Short mmCIF file of C-alpha atoms in Angstrom, two decimals:
data_model
loop_
_atom_site.label_atom_id
_atom_site.label_comp_id
_atom_site.label_asym_id
_atom_site.label_seq_id
_atom_site.Cartn_x
_atom_site.Cartn_y
_atom_site.Cartn_z
CA MET A 23 16.97 47.70 32.69
CA GLY A 24 14.17 50.20 33.49
CA LYS A 25 13.85 53.01 35.76
CA ILE A 26 11.29 53.38 38.37
CA SER A 27 8.73 55.94 37.03
CA LYS A 28 5.69 55.56 39.50
CA ILE A 29 4.92 53.91 42.93
CA GLU A 30 1.62 53.83 44.12
CA TYR A 31 -0.09 52.54 47.17
CA PHE A 32 -3.66 51.54 47.91
CA ARG A 33 -5.52 51.11 51.40
CA VAL A 34 -8.25 48.38 50.86
CA PRO A 35 -10.60 46.49 52.77
CA PRO A 36 -10.65 44.57 55.31
CA ARG A 37 -7.00 46.06 56.36
CA TRP A 38 -4.59 45.48 53.76
CA LEU A 39 -2.18 47.85 51.95
CA PHE A 40 -1.07 47.41 48.42
CA VAL A 41 1.84 48.69 46.40
CA LYS A 42 2.32 49.12 42.63
CA ILE A 43 5.38 50.13 41.02
CA THR A 44 5.92 50.65 37.42
CA ASP A 45 9.47 51.65 35.34
CA ASP A 46 9.64 53.69 32.40
CA ALA A 47 8.96 50.81 29.97
CA GLY A 48 5.38 50.17 31.58
CA HIS A 49 6.47 47.03 33.18
CA VAL A 50 4.34 46.68 36.56
CA GLY A 51 4.86 44.96 40.05
CA TRP A 52 2.79 44.44 42.96
CA GLY A 53 3.72 44.12 46.43
CA GLU A 54 1.97 44.40 50.05
CA ALA A 55 2.83 46.44 52.88
CA SER A 56 -0.04 45.38 55.40
CA LEU A 57 0.81 46.36 58.83
CA GLU A 58 -2.39 45.45 60.93
CA GLY A 59 -3.47 48.50 63.14
CA HIS A 60 -0.69 50.90 61.77
CA THR A 61 -1.71 51.52 58.09
CA GLN A 62 -1.27 55.27 58.28
CA ALA A 63 2.13 54.80 59.61
CA VAL A 64 3.31 52.72 56.75
CA GLU A 65 1.56 54.87 54.02
CA GLY A 66 3.80 57.56 55.58
CA CYS A 67 6.89 55.85 54.68
CA LEU A 68 5.86 55.03 51.33
CA ALA A 69 4.91 58.40 50.34
CA ALA A 70 8.52 59.71 51.66
CA TRP A 71 10.42 56.72 49.69
CA ALA A 72 8.14 57.16 46.37
CA ASP A 73 9.76 60.36 45.69
CA ARG A 74 13.21 59.26 46.56
CA TYR A 75 12.93 56.39 44.31
CA LEU A 76 11.85 57.89 41.23
CA GLY A 77 14.51 57.39 38.49
CA LEU A 78 16.31 54.31 40.27
CA GLU A 79 16.80 51.09 38.18
CA ALA A 80 13.85 48.59 39.12
CA ASP A 81 16.31 45.65 38.47
CA ASP A 82 18.72 47.10 41.44
CA ILE A 83 16.53 45.14 44.15
CA GLU A 84 19.03 44.73 46.58
CA HIS A 85 20.55 48.00 46.08
CA ILE A 86 17.04 49.36 47.01
CA TRP A 87 16.67 47.40 49.66
CA GLN A 88 19.72 48.38 51.43
CA LEU A 89 18.97 52.14 50.62
CA SER A 90 15.88 51.61 52.46
CA TYR A 91 17.12 49.86 55.36
CA ARG A 92 20.50 51.57 55.88
CA GLY A 93 19.93 54.87 53.94
CA GLY A 94 17.76 56.56 56.80
CA PHE A 95 20.31 56.12 59.84
CA TYR A 96 17.22 54.59 61.83
CA ARG A 97 16.28 51.18 60.89
CA GLY A 98 14.33 48.02 61.52
CA GLY A 99 10.95 47.95 63.19
CA PRO A 100 7.49 47.16 62.09
CA VAL A 101 6.56 50.42 60.18
CA LEU A 102 9.58 50.72 58.16
CA MET A 103 10.23 47.11 57.43
CA SER A 104 6.63 46.86 56.27
CA ALA A 105 6.75 49.78 53.86
CA LEU A 106 10.05 47.94 52.49
CA SER A 107 8.00 45.02 52.34
CA GLY A 108 5.81 46.43 49.88
CA ILE A 109 8.62 47.92 47.72
CA ASP A 110 10.82 45.01 47.76
CA ILE A 111 7.75 42.41 46.59
CA ALA A 112 6.67 44.44 44.14
CA LEU A 113 10.19 45.01 42.67
CA TRP A 114 10.50 41.19 42.33
CA ASP A 115 7.20 40.46 40.79
CA LEU A 116 8.04 43.39 38.01
CA LYS A 117 11.30 41.68 37.06
CA ALA A 118 10.26 38.20 36.92
CA ARG A 119 7.04 39.51 35.11
CA LYS A 120 9.44 41.12 32.71
CA LEU A 121 11.47 38.09 32.29
CA ASN A 122 8.20 36.11 32.01
CA VAL A 123 9.00 33.38 34.70
CA PRO A 124 7.75 32.04 37.70
CA LEU A 125 9.50 34.63 40.59
CA TYR A 126 10.77 31.52 42.42
CA GLN A 127 13.12 30.72 39.37
CA LEU A 128 14.81 34.00 40.24
CA LEU A 129 15.38 32.40 43.82
CA GLY A 130 17.43 29.36 42.70
CA GLY A 131 14.02 27.30 41.46
CA LYS A 132 11.71 25.17 43.31
CA VAL A 133 12.16 22.30 45.64
CA ARG A 134 8.49 21.28 45.69
CA ASP A 135 5.28 21.26 43.63
CA LYS A 136 2.75 22.11 46.22
CA LEU A 137 2.76 23.28 49.84
CA ARG A 138 0.92 22.51 53.03
CA VAL A 139 -1.52 24.93 54.47
CA TYR A 140 -3.71 25.68 57.26
CA ALA A 141 -6.37 28.02 58.01
CA TRP A 142 -7.98 29.55 61.13
CA ILE A 143 -10.82 28.76 63.20
CA GLY A 144 -12.41 30.11 66.22
CA GLY A 145 -11.70 33.87 66.14
CA ASP A 146 -10.55 36.11 68.88
CA ARG A 147 -12.58 34.65 71.38
CA PRO A 148 -12.46 30.81 70.35
CA SER A 149 -15.92 28.71 70.36
CA ASP A 150 -17.86 26.55 68.36
CA VAL A 151 -14.42 25.02 67.06
CA GLU A 152 -16.13 22.01 65.90
CA VAL A 153 -18.29 23.17 63.30
CA GLN A 154 -15.81 25.34 62.02
CA ALA A 155 -13.14 22.60 62.01
CA ASN A 156 -15.52 20.56 59.97
CA ALA A 157 -16.21 23.49 57.58
CA ARG A 158 -12.52 23.53 57.02
CA LYS A 159 -12.23 19.64 56.55
CA SER A 160 -14.61 20.41 53.72
CA GLN A 161 -12.70 23.05 52.12
CA GLY A 162 -9.69 20.71 51.97
CA PHE A 163 -7.60 21.52 55.02
CA ASN A 164 -6.27 19.07 57.21
CA ALA A 165 -4.51 21.20 59.69
CA VAL A 166 -5.94 24.39 61.52
CA LYS A 167 -4.72 27.31 63.95
CA MET A 168 -6.74 28.74 67.03
CA ASN A 169 -6.17 31.18 69.51
CA ALA A 170 -5.68 29.08 72.94
CA THR A 171 -7.63 31.51 75.00
CA GLU A 172 -9.67 34.64 75.28
CA ASP A 173 -7.90 37.61 77.43
CA LEU A 174 -6.30 36.55 80.36
CA GLY A 175 -4.88 38.18 83.78
CA TRP A 176 -1.23 37.67 84.67
CA LEU A 177 -2.69 35.06 86.99
CA ASP A 178 -6.07 33.68 85.97
CA SER A 179 -8.50 30.87 86.38
CA PRO A 180 -7.01 27.29 85.55
CA LYS A 181 -10.66 26.91 84.02
CA LYS A 182 -9.96 29.01 81.31
CA LEU A 183 -6.95 26.86 80.49
CA ASP A 184 -8.92 23.74 80.54
CA GLU A 185 -11.13 25.06 78.13
CA CYS A 186 -8.30 25.30 75.47
CA VAL A 187 -7.29 21.63 75.98
CA GLU A 188 -10.88 20.73 75.36
CA ARG A 189 -10.95 22.83 72.38
CA VAL A 190 -7.70 20.85 71.02
CA LYS A 191 -9.02 17.44 71.78
CA THR A 192 -12.41 18.04 70.05
CA VAL A 193 -10.30 19.35 66.70
CA LYS A 194 -7.76 16.56 66.91
CA ALA A 195 -10.80 13.91 67.28
CA LEU A 196 -11.99 15.34 63.76
CA GLY A 197 -8.55 14.23 62.25
CA LEU A 198 -7.01 17.61 61.96
CA ASP A 199 -3.73 18.96 63.36
CA ALA A 200 -4.13 21.97 65.32
CA GLY A 201 -1.83 24.55 65.88
CA VAL A 202 -2.69 26.64 69.29
CA ASP A 203 -1.68 30.45 69.15
CA PHE A 204 -1.31 31.95 72.61
CA HIS A 205 -0.82 35.24 70.83
CA GLY A 206 1.60 36.81 73.27
CA ARG A 207 -1.73 37.33 75.69
CA VAL A 208 -0.77 34.57 77.91
CA HIS A 209 1.81 35.81 80.68
CA LYS A 210 4.38 33.41 81.96
CA PRO A 211 2.41 31.98 85.02
CA MET A 212 -0.31 30.91 83.02
CA ALA A 213 1.79 30.07 79.91
CA LYS A 214 3.76 27.50 81.91
CA GLN A 215 0.64 25.74 83.11
CA LEU A 216 -1.17 25.84 79.62
CA VAL A 217 1.97 24.53 77.66
CA ALA A 218 1.99 21.54 80.28
CA LYS A 219 -1.52 20.96 79.94
CA LEU A 220 -1.40 20.71 76.08
CA GLU A 221 1.32 18.57 75.80
CA PRO A 222 -0.08 15.42 75.85
CA HIS A 223 -2.53 16.14 73.14
CA ASP A 224 0.23 16.93 70.42
CA PRO A 225 -0.53 20.27 69.22
CA LEU A 226 1.31 20.68 65.84
CA PHE A 227 2.90 23.72 67.50
CA VAL A 228 2.68 26.25 70.38
CA GLU A 229 2.67 29.62 68.93
CA GLU A 230 4.01 32.94 70.60
CA PRO A 231 3.85 31.00 74.15
CA LEU A 232 4.99 34.43 75.60
CA LEU A 233 5.67 37.97 73.75
CA SER A 234 8.92 37.95 71.74
CA GLU A 235 10.67 40.65 74.24
CA ASN A 236 10.52 37.87 76.77
CA ILE A 237 13.36 35.68 75.24
CA GLY A 238 14.54 34.41 78.68
CA GLY A 239 10.94 33.11 79.33
CA ILE A 240 10.39 31.45 75.84
CA LYS A 241 13.77 29.69 76.56
CA ASP A 242 12.77 28.52 79.74
CA ILE A 243 9.41 27.33 78.55
CA ALA A 244 11.26 25.60 75.52
CA ALA A 245 13.51 23.76 77.70
CA HIS A 246 10.60 22.15 79.56
CA THR A 247 8.33 20.82 76.92
CA ARG A 248 8.32 18.58 73.73
CA CYS A 249 5.79 20.88 72.19
CA PRO A 250 7.30 22.33 69.21
CA ILE A 251 7.70 26.19 70.01
CA ALA A 252 6.74 28.59 67.18
CA LEU A 253 7.09 32.28 66.86
CA GLY A 254 8.49 35.10 64.71
CA GLU A 255 5.56 37.28 63.20
CA ARG A 256 6.71 40.18 65.78
CA LEU A 257 10.55 39.67 64.51
CA HIS A 258 11.23 42.24 62.12
CA SER A 259 14.59 41.05 60.26
CA ARG A 260 17.64 39.03 60.46
CA TRP A 261 18.81 40.59 63.20
CA ASP A 262 15.99 40.35 65.39
CA VAL A 263 15.74 36.40 64.57
CA ARG A 264 19.02 35.66 65.43
CA PRO A 265 19.09 35.71 69.19
CA PHE A 266 16.27 33.13 68.86
CA LEU A 267 18.16 30.64 66.98
CA GLU A 268 21.28 31.16 69.16
CA ALA A 269 19.38 30.71 72.17
CA GLY A 270 17.66 27.47 70.64
CA CYS A 271 14.46 28.28 71.92
CA VAL A 272 12.28 28.13 68.47
CA ASP A 273 11.71 25.19 66.79
CA ILE A 274 9.51 26.67 63.72
CA LEU A 275 10.02 30.41 62.56
CA GLN A 276 7.03 32.33 61.44
CA PRO A 277 8.48 35.62 59.86
CA ASP A 278 5.70 37.55 58.05
CA ILE A 279 6.85 38.73 54.81
CA CYS A 280 4.94 42.02 54.91
CA HIS A 281 6.84 42.70 58.13
CA VAL A 282 10.50 41.60 57.54
CA GLY A 283 11.19 43.33 54.19
CA GLY A 284 9.64 41.43 51.96
CA ILE A 285 11.01 38.49 49.90
CA SER A 286 14.79 39.61 50.12
CA GLU A 287 14.78 39.30 53.72
CA MET A 288 12.46 36.29 54.22
CA ARG A 289 14.80 34.23 51.86
CA ARG A 290 17.93 35.18 53.91
CA ILE A 291 15.61 34.40 57.19
CA ALA A 292 14.73 31.04 55.87
CA SER A 293 18.40 30.18 55.24
CA ALA A 294 19.50 31.07 58.40
CA CYS A 295 16.89 28.77 59.94
CA GLU A 296 18.08 26.01 57.82
CA THR A 297 21.51 26.14 59.49
CA TYR A 298 19.87 26.10 62.81
CA ASP A 299 17.53 23.14 61.59
CA VAL A 300 14.57 25.29 62.61
CA ALA A 301 11.55 24.92 60.21
CA LEU A 302 9.93 27.56 58.31
CA ALA A 303 6.29 28.38 58.59
CA PRO A 304 5.28 31.62 57.30
CA HIS A 305 2.95 33.88 59.17
CA CYS A 306 0.25 35.37 56.91
CA PRO A 307 -3.13 36.51 57.86
CA LEU A 308 -3.11 39.12 55.19
CA GLY A 309 -3.96 39.38 51.75
CA PRO A 310 -3.17 37.64 48.21
CA ILE A 311 -0.18 39.49 47.44
CA ALA A 312 1.22 38.57 50.60
CA LEU A 313 0.65 34.86 50.29
CA ALA A 314 1.73 34.78 46.72
CA ALA A 315 5.05 36.37 47.85
CA ASN A 316 5.21 33.76 50.81
CA VAL A 317 4.71 30.88 48.31
CA GLN A 318 7.70 32.24 46.09
CA VAL A 319 9.94 31.63 49.35
CA ASP A 320 8.25 28.43 50.54
CA ALA A 321 9.02 27.17 47.03
CA VAL A 322 12.57 27.32 47.23
CA SER A 323 13.28 26.80 50.97
CA PRO A 324 14.18 23.12 52.14
CA ASN A 325 12.95 23.68 55.35
CA PHE A 326 9.72 25.04 54.68
CA VAL A 327 6.87 22.96 56.53
CA ILE A 328 3.25 24.48 56.48
CA GLN A 329 1.69 28.30 55.05
CA GLU A 330 -0.81 30.21 56.92
CA MET A 331 -3.69 31.23 54.57
CA SER A 332 -6.46 33.90 55.61
CA LEU A 333 -9.12 32.41 53.55
CA GLY A 334 -12.28 33.07 55.67
CA ILE A 335 -10.05 34.35 58.43
CA HIS A 336 -12.55 36.37 61.14
CA TYR A 337 -10.64 39.47 60.26
CA ASN A 338 -12.02 39.21 56.65
CA VAL A 339 -15.41 40.87 57.21
CA GLY A 340 -17.27 43.19 54.68
CA GLY A 341 -17.20 41.15 51.58
CA GLN A 342 -13.32 41.05 50.87
CA ASP A 343 -11.44 37.96 51.62
CA LEU A 344 -8.57 36.31 50.11
CA THR A 345 -9.96 35.50 46.79
CA SER A 346 -11.00 39.18 46.58
CA TYR A 347 -8.60 41.62 44.06
CA THR A 348 -7.38 38.90 41.82
CA LEU A 349 -8.26 37.52 38.24
CA ASN A 350 -7.29 33.80 39.17
CA PRO A 351 -8.36 33.18 42.63
CA GLU A 352 -8.37 29.51 41.81
CA VAL A 353 -4.87 29.10 42.75
CA TRP A 354 -6.01 28.97 46.61
CA LYS A 355 -7.58 25.73 45.88
CA VAL A 356 -7.04 23.45 48.66
CA THR A 357 -6.97 19.66 48.16
CA GLU A 358 -5.97 17.32 50.54
CA GLY A 359 -4.30 20.00 52.80
CA TYR A 360 -2.28 21.29 50.12
CA ILE A 361 -2.23 24.20 47.18
CA ASP A 362 -0.18 23.67 43.79
CA LEU A 363 2.64 25.48 43.29
CA MET A 364 1.77 28.37 40.94
CA ASN A 365 3.51 28.50 37.72
CA GLY A 366 2.33 32.03 36.35
CA PRO A 367 4.98 34.82 35.82
CA GLY A 368 5.91 37.41 38.81
CA LEU A 369 3.85 36.40 42.00
CA GLY A 370 1.71 34.03 40.16
CA ILE A 371 -1.52 36.01 40.64
CA GLU A 372 -3.26 38.58 38.48
CA VAL A 373 -4.16 41.66 40.49
CA ASP A 374 -7.56 43.17 39.46
CA GLU A 375 -6.42 46.30 39.50
CA GLU A 376 -9.79 47.91 38.83
CA GLN A 377 -11.29 46.24 42.02
CA VAL A 378 -8.23 47.62 43.98
CA ARG A 379 -8.79 51.30 42.76
CA THR A 380 -12.26 51.08 43.39
CA LEU A 381 -12.49 49.59 46.78
CA SER A 382 -9.42 51.84 47.87
CA LYS A 383 -11.55 55.10 47.75
CA ASP A 384 -12.49 56.38 51.05
CA SER A 385 -11.36 53.13 52.55
CA LYS A 386 -10.84 53.24 56.47
CA ALA A 387 -8.00 51.87 58.25
CA TRP A 388 -8.35 48.88 60.36
CA VAL A 389 -7.92 49.26 64.11
CA SER A 390 -6.56 46.73 66.35
CA PRO A 391 -8.94 45.42 68.95
CA VAL A 392 -8.47 46.26 72.74
CA PHE A 393 -9.20 43.93 75.34
CA ILE A 394 -9.97 45.06 78.77
CA GLY A 395 -10.19 43.25 81.90
CA PRO A 396 -12.83 43.29 85.02
CA GLY A 397 -10.55 45.97 86.87
CA ASN A 398 -10.77 48.13 83.48
CA GLU A 399 -7.10 47.10 82.94
CA LEU A 400 -5.80 47.06 79.48
CA ARG A 401 -4.85 43.25 78.62
CA GLU A 402 -2.93 41.98 75.96
CA TRP A 403 -4.78 41.30 72.48
#
């Protein structure tokens, strides 16, 4: 046992928020609370909890999770759940390190030795996908994901949809599986057309065909296509996930471990998906701590299928990437589409605290891009 003596958080480039928890015996755990475009809001929540949780038993992870979720009357949503994620992941890391075992051993033990992964190509305005896809092949990937389109109006030119189909054909011709991310920027009049156009080309999945608040529209699209429907990055708890499972309109759930309350809730969501024969493919365009936390849940989940990696993603600018902030970046080596399951204690990564502290000084918060249409109207990013 050990009581929490300090909770710290660090805003670091390119757009990540790390959490460090120390107990009174000197044991340390690291978490990640990154919420893209809303860093300051999460920091405010962490600052409030940092004082409140001093003196609590660091081993009582579920109690602290319940206190964080239920103890403030208002609950859920991206900000609170992202802050809770950082706390939860750090507490699991601390406990497993103290016991000198990989974290997945505390979750019941592994069901696999390696995990399939994919990387991004194309950026926010997809282009040059052939060159980028070949680069991913050379890195060891056999699956990639790309945005379907640039920004679209509610009703736009069918030509923009045809361009997406050509990009998918190009990537698949290279022998890669291709997930297509609609990113919630495609509205129903266009999404119905695009899913139909993509279907003959067998995308690995269609992600966020509509925004998650449009569950009726998603259900309608799912009923009229054989393309696997994936979503989940903007769902923040098992309660948010439940209606999609009950509606039968999702085939692959993509919860984000930094937005759902960490390892504790991700594990529960994974099990809920298994009962509905829904696959798990966690969303993770974030930092190495987030990815390492995902790997722990992936390792113990029978319904896990593939993991997103942020290696070289278009958001990682300024010199920092997935391999930054750690002393053992070799754990992310991709071979024939897979990474090996880490076997080190805790999260399996060694955080370079000196680099974290140095680069957190005067680090600016990342601001979400905004798309503007030809009439000066706001469009979905």
